[in-house]
XYZ file of C-alpha atoms in Angstrom:
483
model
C 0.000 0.000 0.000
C 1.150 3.779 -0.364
C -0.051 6.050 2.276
C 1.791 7.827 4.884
C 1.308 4.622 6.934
C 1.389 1.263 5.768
C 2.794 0.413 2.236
C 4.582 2.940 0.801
C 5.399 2.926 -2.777
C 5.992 4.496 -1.755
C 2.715 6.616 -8.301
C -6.446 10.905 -21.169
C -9.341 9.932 -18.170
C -7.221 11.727 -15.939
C -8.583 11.402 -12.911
C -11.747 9.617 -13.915
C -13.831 7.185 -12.060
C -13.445 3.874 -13.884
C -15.735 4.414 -17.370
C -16.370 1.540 -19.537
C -17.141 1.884 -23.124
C -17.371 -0.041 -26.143
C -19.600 -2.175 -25.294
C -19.194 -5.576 -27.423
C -17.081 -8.571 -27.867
C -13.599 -7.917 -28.376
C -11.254 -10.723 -30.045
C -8.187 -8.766 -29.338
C -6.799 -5.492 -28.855
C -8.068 -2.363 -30.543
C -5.183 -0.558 -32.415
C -4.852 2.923 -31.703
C -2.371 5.748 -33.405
C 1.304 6.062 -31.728
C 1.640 9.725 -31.920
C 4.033 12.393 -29.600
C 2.683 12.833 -26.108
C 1.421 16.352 -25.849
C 3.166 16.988 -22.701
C 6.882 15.618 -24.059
C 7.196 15.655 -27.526
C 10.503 13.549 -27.139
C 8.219 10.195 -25.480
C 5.338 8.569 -28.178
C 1.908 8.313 -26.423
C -0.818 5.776 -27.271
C -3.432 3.227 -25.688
C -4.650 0.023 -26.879
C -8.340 -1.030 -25.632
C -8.851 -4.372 -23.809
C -12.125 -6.060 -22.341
C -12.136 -5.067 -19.012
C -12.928 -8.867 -18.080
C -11.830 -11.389 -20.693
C -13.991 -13.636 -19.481
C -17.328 -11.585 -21.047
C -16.046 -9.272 -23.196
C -19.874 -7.878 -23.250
C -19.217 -5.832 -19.986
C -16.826 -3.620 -21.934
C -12.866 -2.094 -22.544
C -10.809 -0.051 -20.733
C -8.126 1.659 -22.509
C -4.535 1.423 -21.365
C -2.029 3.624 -21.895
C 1.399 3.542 -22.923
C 4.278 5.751 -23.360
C 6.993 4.686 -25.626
C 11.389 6.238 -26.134
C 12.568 5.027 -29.088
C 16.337 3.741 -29.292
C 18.731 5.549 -31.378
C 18.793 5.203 -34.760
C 20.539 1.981 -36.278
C 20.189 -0.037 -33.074
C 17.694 -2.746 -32.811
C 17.918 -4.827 -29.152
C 15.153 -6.223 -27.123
C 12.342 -3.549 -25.982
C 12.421 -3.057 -22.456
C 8.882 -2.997 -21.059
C 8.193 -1.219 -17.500
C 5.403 -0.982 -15.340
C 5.321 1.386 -11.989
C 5.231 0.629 -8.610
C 2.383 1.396 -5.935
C -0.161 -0.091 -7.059
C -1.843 3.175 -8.218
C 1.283 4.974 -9.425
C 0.755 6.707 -12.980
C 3.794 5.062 -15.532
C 4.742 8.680 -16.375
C 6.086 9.368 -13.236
C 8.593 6.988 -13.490
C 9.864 7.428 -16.850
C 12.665 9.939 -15.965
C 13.837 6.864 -14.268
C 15.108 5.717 -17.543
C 15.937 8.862 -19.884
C 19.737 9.261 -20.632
C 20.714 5.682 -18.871
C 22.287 2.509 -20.635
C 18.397 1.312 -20.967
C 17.555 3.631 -23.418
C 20.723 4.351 -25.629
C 19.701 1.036 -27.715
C 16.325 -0.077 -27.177
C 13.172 1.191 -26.963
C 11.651 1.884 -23.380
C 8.008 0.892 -23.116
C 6.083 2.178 -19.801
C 2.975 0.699 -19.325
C -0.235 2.363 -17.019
C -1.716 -0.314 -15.496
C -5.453 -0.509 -15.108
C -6.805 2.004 -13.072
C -4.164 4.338 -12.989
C -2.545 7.183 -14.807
C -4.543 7.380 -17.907
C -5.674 4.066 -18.153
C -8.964 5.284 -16.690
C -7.581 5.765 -13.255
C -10.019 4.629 -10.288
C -11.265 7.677 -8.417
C -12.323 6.885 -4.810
C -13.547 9.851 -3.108
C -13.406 9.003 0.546
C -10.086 7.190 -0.097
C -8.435 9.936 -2.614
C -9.255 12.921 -0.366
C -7.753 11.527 3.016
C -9.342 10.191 5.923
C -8.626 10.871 9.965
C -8.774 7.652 11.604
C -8.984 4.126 11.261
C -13.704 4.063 11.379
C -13.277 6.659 8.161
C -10.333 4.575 6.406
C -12.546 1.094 6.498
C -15.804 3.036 5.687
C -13.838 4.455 2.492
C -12.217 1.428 1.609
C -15.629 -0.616 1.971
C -17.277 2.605 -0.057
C -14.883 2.167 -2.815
C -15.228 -1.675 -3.479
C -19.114 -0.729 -3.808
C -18.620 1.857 -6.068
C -16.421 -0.300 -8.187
C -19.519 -3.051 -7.800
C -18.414 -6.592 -10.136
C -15.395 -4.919 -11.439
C -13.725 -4.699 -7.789
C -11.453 -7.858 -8.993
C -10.575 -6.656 -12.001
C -7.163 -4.287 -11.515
C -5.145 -7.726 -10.394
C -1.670 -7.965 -11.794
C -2.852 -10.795 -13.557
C -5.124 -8.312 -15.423
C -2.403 -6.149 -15.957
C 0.172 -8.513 -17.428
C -2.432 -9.166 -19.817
C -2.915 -5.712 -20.967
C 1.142 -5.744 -21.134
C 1.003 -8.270 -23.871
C -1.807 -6.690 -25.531
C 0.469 -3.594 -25.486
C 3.045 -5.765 -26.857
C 1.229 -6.981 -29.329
C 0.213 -3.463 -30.283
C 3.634 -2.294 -31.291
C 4.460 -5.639 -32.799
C 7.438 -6.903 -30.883
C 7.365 -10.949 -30.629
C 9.859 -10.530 -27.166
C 10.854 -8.134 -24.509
C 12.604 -7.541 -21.800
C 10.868 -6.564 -18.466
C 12.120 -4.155 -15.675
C 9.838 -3.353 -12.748
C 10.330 -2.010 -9.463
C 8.409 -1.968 -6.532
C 4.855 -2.807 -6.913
C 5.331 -3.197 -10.470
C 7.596 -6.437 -10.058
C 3.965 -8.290 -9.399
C 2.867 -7.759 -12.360
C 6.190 -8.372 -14.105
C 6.241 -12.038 -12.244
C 2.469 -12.208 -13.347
C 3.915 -11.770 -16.499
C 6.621 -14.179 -16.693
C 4.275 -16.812 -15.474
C 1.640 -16.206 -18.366
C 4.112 -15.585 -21.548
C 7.774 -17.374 -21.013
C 7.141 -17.089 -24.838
C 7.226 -13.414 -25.059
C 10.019 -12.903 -22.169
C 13.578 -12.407 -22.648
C 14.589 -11.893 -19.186
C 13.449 -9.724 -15.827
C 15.435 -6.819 -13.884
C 13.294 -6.998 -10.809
C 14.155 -4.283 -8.693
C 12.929 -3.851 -5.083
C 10.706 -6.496 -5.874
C 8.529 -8.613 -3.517
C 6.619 -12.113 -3.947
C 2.858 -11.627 -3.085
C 1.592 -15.054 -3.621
C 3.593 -16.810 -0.662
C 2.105 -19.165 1.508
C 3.976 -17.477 4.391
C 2.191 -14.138 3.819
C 5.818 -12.374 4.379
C 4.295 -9.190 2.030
C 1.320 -9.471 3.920
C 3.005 -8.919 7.375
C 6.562 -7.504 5.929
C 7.933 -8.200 9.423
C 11.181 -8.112 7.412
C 10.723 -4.427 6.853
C 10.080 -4.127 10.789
C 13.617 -6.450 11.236
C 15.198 -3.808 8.981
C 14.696 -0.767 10.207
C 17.595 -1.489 12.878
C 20.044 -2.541 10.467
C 19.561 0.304 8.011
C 19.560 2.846 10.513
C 23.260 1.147 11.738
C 24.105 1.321 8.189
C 23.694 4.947 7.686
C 25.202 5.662 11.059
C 28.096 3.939 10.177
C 28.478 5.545 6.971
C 27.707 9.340 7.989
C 30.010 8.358 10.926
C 28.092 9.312 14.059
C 27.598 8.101 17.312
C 25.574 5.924 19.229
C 23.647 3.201 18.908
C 20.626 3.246 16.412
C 19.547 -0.356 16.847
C 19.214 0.605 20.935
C 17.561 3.898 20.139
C 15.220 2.611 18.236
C 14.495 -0.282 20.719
C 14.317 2.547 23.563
C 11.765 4.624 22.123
C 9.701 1.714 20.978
C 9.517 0.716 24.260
C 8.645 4.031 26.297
C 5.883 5.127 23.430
C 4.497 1.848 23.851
C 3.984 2.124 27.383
C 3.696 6.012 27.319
C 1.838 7.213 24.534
C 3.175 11.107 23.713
C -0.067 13.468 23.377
C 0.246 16.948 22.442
C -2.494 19.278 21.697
C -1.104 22.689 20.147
C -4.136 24.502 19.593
C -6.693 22.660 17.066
C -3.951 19.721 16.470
C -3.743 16.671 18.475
C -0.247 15.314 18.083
C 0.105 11.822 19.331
C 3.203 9.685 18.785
C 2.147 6.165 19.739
C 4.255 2.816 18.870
C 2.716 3.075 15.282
C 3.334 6.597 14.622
C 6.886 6.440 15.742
C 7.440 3.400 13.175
C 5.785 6.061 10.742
C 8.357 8.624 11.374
C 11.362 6.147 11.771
C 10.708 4.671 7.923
C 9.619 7.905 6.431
C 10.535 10.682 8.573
C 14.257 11.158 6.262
C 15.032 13.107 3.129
C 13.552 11.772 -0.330
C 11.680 9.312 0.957
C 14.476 8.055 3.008
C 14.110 6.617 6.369
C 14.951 9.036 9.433
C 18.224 10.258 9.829
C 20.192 8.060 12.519
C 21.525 11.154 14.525
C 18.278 12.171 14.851
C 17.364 8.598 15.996
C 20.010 8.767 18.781
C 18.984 12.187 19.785
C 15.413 11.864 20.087
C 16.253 8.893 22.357
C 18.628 10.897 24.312
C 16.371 13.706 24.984
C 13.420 10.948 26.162
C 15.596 9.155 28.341
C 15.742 12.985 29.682
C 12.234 13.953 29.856
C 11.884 15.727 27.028
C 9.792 14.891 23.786
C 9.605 17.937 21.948
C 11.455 16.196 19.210
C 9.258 13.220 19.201
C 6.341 16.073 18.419
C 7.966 17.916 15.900
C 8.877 14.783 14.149
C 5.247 13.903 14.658
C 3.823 16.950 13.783
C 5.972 16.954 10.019
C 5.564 13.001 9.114
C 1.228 12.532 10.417
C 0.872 8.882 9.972
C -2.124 9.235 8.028
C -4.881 10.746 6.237
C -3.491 12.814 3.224
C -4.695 13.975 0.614
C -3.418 12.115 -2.679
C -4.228 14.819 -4.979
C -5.393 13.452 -8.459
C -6.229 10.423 -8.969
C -4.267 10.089 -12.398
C -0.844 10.790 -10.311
C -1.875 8.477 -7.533
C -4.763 6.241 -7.110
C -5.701 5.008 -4.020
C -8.641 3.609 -5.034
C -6.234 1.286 -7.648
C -4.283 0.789 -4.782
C -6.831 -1.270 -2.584
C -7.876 -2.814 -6.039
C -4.662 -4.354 -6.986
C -3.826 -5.309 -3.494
C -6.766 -7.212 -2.513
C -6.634 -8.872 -5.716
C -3.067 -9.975 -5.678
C -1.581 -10.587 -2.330
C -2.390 -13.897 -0.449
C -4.128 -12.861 3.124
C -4.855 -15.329 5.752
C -8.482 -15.886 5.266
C -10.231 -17.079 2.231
C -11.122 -14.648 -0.633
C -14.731 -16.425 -0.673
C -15.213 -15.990 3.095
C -17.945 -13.719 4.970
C -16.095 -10.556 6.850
C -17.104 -11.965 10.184
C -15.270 -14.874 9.140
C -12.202 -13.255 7.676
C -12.192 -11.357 10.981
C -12.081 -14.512 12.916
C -9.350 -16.394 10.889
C -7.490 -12.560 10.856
C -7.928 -12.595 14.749
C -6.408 -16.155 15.086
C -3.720 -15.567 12.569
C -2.545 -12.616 14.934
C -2.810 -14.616 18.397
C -0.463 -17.011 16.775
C 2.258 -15.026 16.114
C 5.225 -14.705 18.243
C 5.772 -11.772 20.509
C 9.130 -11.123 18.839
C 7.526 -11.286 15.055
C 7.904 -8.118 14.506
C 10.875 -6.848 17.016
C 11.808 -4.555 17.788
C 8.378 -3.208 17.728
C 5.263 -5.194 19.151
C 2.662 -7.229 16.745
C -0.218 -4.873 18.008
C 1.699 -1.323 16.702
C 3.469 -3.012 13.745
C 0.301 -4.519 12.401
C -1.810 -1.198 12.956
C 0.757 0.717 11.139
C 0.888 -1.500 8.474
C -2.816 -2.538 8.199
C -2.340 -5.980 7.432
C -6.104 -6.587 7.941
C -7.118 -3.833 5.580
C -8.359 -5.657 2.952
C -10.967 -7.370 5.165
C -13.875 -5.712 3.921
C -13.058 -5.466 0.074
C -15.711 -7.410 -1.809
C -15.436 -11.396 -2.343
C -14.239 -12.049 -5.992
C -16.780 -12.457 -9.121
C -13.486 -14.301 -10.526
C -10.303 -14.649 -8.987
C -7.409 -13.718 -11.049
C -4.142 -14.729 -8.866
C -1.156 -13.123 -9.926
C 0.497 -15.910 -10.390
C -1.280 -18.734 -11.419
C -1.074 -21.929 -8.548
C 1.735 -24.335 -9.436
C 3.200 -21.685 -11.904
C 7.162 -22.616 -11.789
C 9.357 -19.619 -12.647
C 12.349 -21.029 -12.014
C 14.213 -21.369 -15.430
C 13.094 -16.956 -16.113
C 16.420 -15.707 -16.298
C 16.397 -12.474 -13.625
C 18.646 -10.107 -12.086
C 17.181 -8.739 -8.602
C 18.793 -5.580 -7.112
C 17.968 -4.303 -3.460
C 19.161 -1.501 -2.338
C 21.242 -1.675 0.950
C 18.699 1.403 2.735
C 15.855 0.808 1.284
C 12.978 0.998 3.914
C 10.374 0.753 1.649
C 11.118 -2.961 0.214
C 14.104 -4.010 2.033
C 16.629 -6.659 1.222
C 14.790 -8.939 3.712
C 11.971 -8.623 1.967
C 13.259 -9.008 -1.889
C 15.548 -11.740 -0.992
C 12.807 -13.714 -0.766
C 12.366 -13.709 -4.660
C 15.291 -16.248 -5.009
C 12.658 -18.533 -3.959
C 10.843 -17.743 -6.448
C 13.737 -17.163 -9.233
C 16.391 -19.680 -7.821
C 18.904 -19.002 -10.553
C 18.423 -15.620 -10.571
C 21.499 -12.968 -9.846
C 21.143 -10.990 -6.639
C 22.520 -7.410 -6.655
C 22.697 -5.522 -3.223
C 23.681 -1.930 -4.308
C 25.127 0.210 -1.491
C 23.618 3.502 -1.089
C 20.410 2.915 -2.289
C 16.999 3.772 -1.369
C 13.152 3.044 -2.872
C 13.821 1.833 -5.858
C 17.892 1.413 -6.600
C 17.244 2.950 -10.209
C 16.251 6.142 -9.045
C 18.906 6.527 -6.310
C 22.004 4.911 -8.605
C 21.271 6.039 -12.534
C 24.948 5.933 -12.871
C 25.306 2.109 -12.600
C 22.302 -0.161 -11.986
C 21.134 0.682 -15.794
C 23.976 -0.462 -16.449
C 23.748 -3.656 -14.928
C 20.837 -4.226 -15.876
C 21.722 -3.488 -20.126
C 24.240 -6.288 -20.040
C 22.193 -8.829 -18.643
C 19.584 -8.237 -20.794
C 22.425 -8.419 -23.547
C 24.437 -11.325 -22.449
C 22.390 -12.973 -19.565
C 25.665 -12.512 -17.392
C 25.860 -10.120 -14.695
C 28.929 -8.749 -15.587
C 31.297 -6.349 -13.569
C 28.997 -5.167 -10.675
C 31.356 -3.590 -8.334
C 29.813 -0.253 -9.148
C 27.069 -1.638 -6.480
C 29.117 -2.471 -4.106
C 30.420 1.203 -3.392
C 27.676 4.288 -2.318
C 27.731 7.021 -4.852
């Protein structure tokens, strides 16, 4: 998810509800012109309309949009395909990701909006899109959206999505591509893989995490709870300050747990609970970053004193909740819920009542060590992270699962980078991919944040260009040293 709290992506209809039209069977994709974006003459804009479920094509299309870079001139390599993390996050937003890197000196660069965001008819949620101020008015908009979104509330999957991928692939007429993803966007690039092996060359999956997994690690990310000590160490070690982060952190966890901090400073309640101070820890740094470690170390110093005044402030400039995301064709949230709730594998049954849910939820909960998600407690680390927000989306029409059960994607030739800081999707989260991709090469690149493209242009491109040439790794010691 990508709110303040909770998942983070961290991003024409433009900020449209979801509008069918064309009503009528469809046997493929409709062809539309490829013609310069409006808004950057330099990128080729165009959408191809799909039936919004395959399985009755009478119910209508959605059009997805595309953006497309062409290679230089007398070069011909594998497209590279890319879709954007989130879910919810428009494709245009990340292209700068790509302009002026290895990628896109010899192949085309292909960024995809997946259903429901961007301008492929992005999903406009009031309730959910304006903000919300407390946990009642966050369920009541998330069970508001999946009724206004009626039958069709399954239908944003990244099963869907890798499906409109192809069609887009058909479109322009390559026979194979290569795939990059990051984020969010590595779902539907493993949805992908598992559908058309055909089609695929090879995957850069970066920041990536498996959502169908028996073990539900996406659904509780405990790892990114486990890493919040260790990154925090790793930038203290690196900026060269004192004290000890991994302590701090376990200090303050401890005394806001037992001692809530509430502030009122005139109309604003300020509280910094257990949850919010997880808020501020993984978000509260610079570009996304998490929280600077000296300020870690000093916020515990000046507690252990009696004084919280840094706690508020921090509180007061990272809320954990409730803003407003602006338009919908930037950010969905209402794609956001969609996607998730579709994809990721939750400890009750998609089919099962919401009391039910909430009893299997309950019991899931009770049976989880104390220490599951040190060096915070279940309670605050699960409220922060809403793992049970997807109770009350509507039960499936049809299931589409991300990736198909008994799917084997172990011969996909991938390269998986992680950055070393990244709080968002942290190594002990992405790691668990080589499950999925055995064979694959791992790449830990130092210095990097959410995802390690946009904090390292000047080498993971790079990498990530000669596997797709050679299916060989190559020199990577360019990752092992922050920029």
């Amino acid at each position: 998810m990508s709110s303040r709290r909770g998942r983070a992506c961290l991003a024409a209809v433009a900020g449209a509800i979801v509008v069918l039209c064309s009503v009528g069977a469809a046997s493929g994709p409709t062809r539309a012109k490829l013609a310069p974006c409006s808004f950057d003459t330099t990128w080729l804009c165009g959408y191809v309309r799909v039936p919004v479920d395959r399985a009755d094509p009478q119910r209508g299309t959605i059009a997805v949009a595309y953006y497309v870079l062409r290679h230089r001139p007398g070069t011909n390599e594998l497209p590279v395909f890319v879709t954007p993390g989130g879910p919810g996050e428009s494709g245009w937003d990340i292209h700068g990701f790509f302009e002026g890197t290895a990628l896109a000196a010899h192949r085309d660069i292909v960024v995809v909006d997946p259903r429901g965001s961007g301008r492929s008819q992005a999903i406009d949620c009031p309730d959910l899109q304006n903000g919300w101020h407390d946990d009642a008015q966050f369920r009541t908009a998330v069970s508001a959206c999946g009724r206004q979104l009626g039958p069709l509330a399954d239908r944003y999957g990244s099963g869907d999505v890798a499906m409109d991928v192809d069609a887009v692939r058909q479109m322009l007429g390559y026979d194979t591509i290569d795939y990059y993803a990051f984020s969010y966007g590595t779902v539907a690039e493993q949805a992908y893989a598992a559908r058309f092996p055909q089609h695929l060359h090879a995957l850069a999956i970066d920041a990536g995490m498996p959502v169908t997994d028996p073990g539900h690690g996406w659904t509780w990310s405990f790892g990114v709870a486990h890493a919040l000590p260790r990154i925090g160490a790793l930038l203290c070690r690196r900026a060269h300050c004192t004290g000890n982060v991994p302590q701090a952190i376990a200090y303050l966890a401890a005394q806001v747990r037992a001692h809530p901090i509430v502030r009122q400073l005139g109309a604003a309640r300020v509280v910094v609970d257990e949850p919010e101070l997880i808020n501020i820890l993984r978000f509260g740094g610079d570009q996304g970053r998490m929280l600077e470690p000296q300020t870690i170390v000093a916020a515990a110093a000046s507690l252990l004193h009696g004084h919280s005044g840094l706690l508020v402030n921090l509180g007061i400039a990272h809320p954990l909740c409730c803003d407003d995301q602006g338009s919908a064709a930037h950010f969905s949230q209402g794609d956001n819920l969609a996607a998730f709730c579709n994809d990721v594998d939750f400890v009750w049954d998609r089919s099962d009542a919401i009391p039910i849910r909430r009893l299997k939820y309950d019991a899931a909960v009770a049976a989880l060590p104390k220490s599951a998600a040190g060096p915070f407690s279940v309670a605050a680390w699960n409220a922060f992270n809403q793992t049970d927000l997807c109770l009350d989306w509507p039960r499936p029409q049809r299931f589409e699962p991300a990736v198909p059960r008994g799917a084997n994607l172990a011969s996909v030739r991938a390269i998986i980078f992680s950055g070393d800081v990244d709080a968002i999707v942290p190594t002990e989260i992405t790691r668990q991919l080589l499950k999925v991709f055995p064979h694959a090469t791992f790449v830990n690149v130092a210095g990097a944040a959410h995802p390690a493209i946009g904090w390292r242009r000047d080498c993971v491109p790079a990498i990530a260009v000669h596997f797709f040439d050679t299916l060989e790794a190559g020199d990577t010691r360019c990752a092992a040293k922050p920029a």
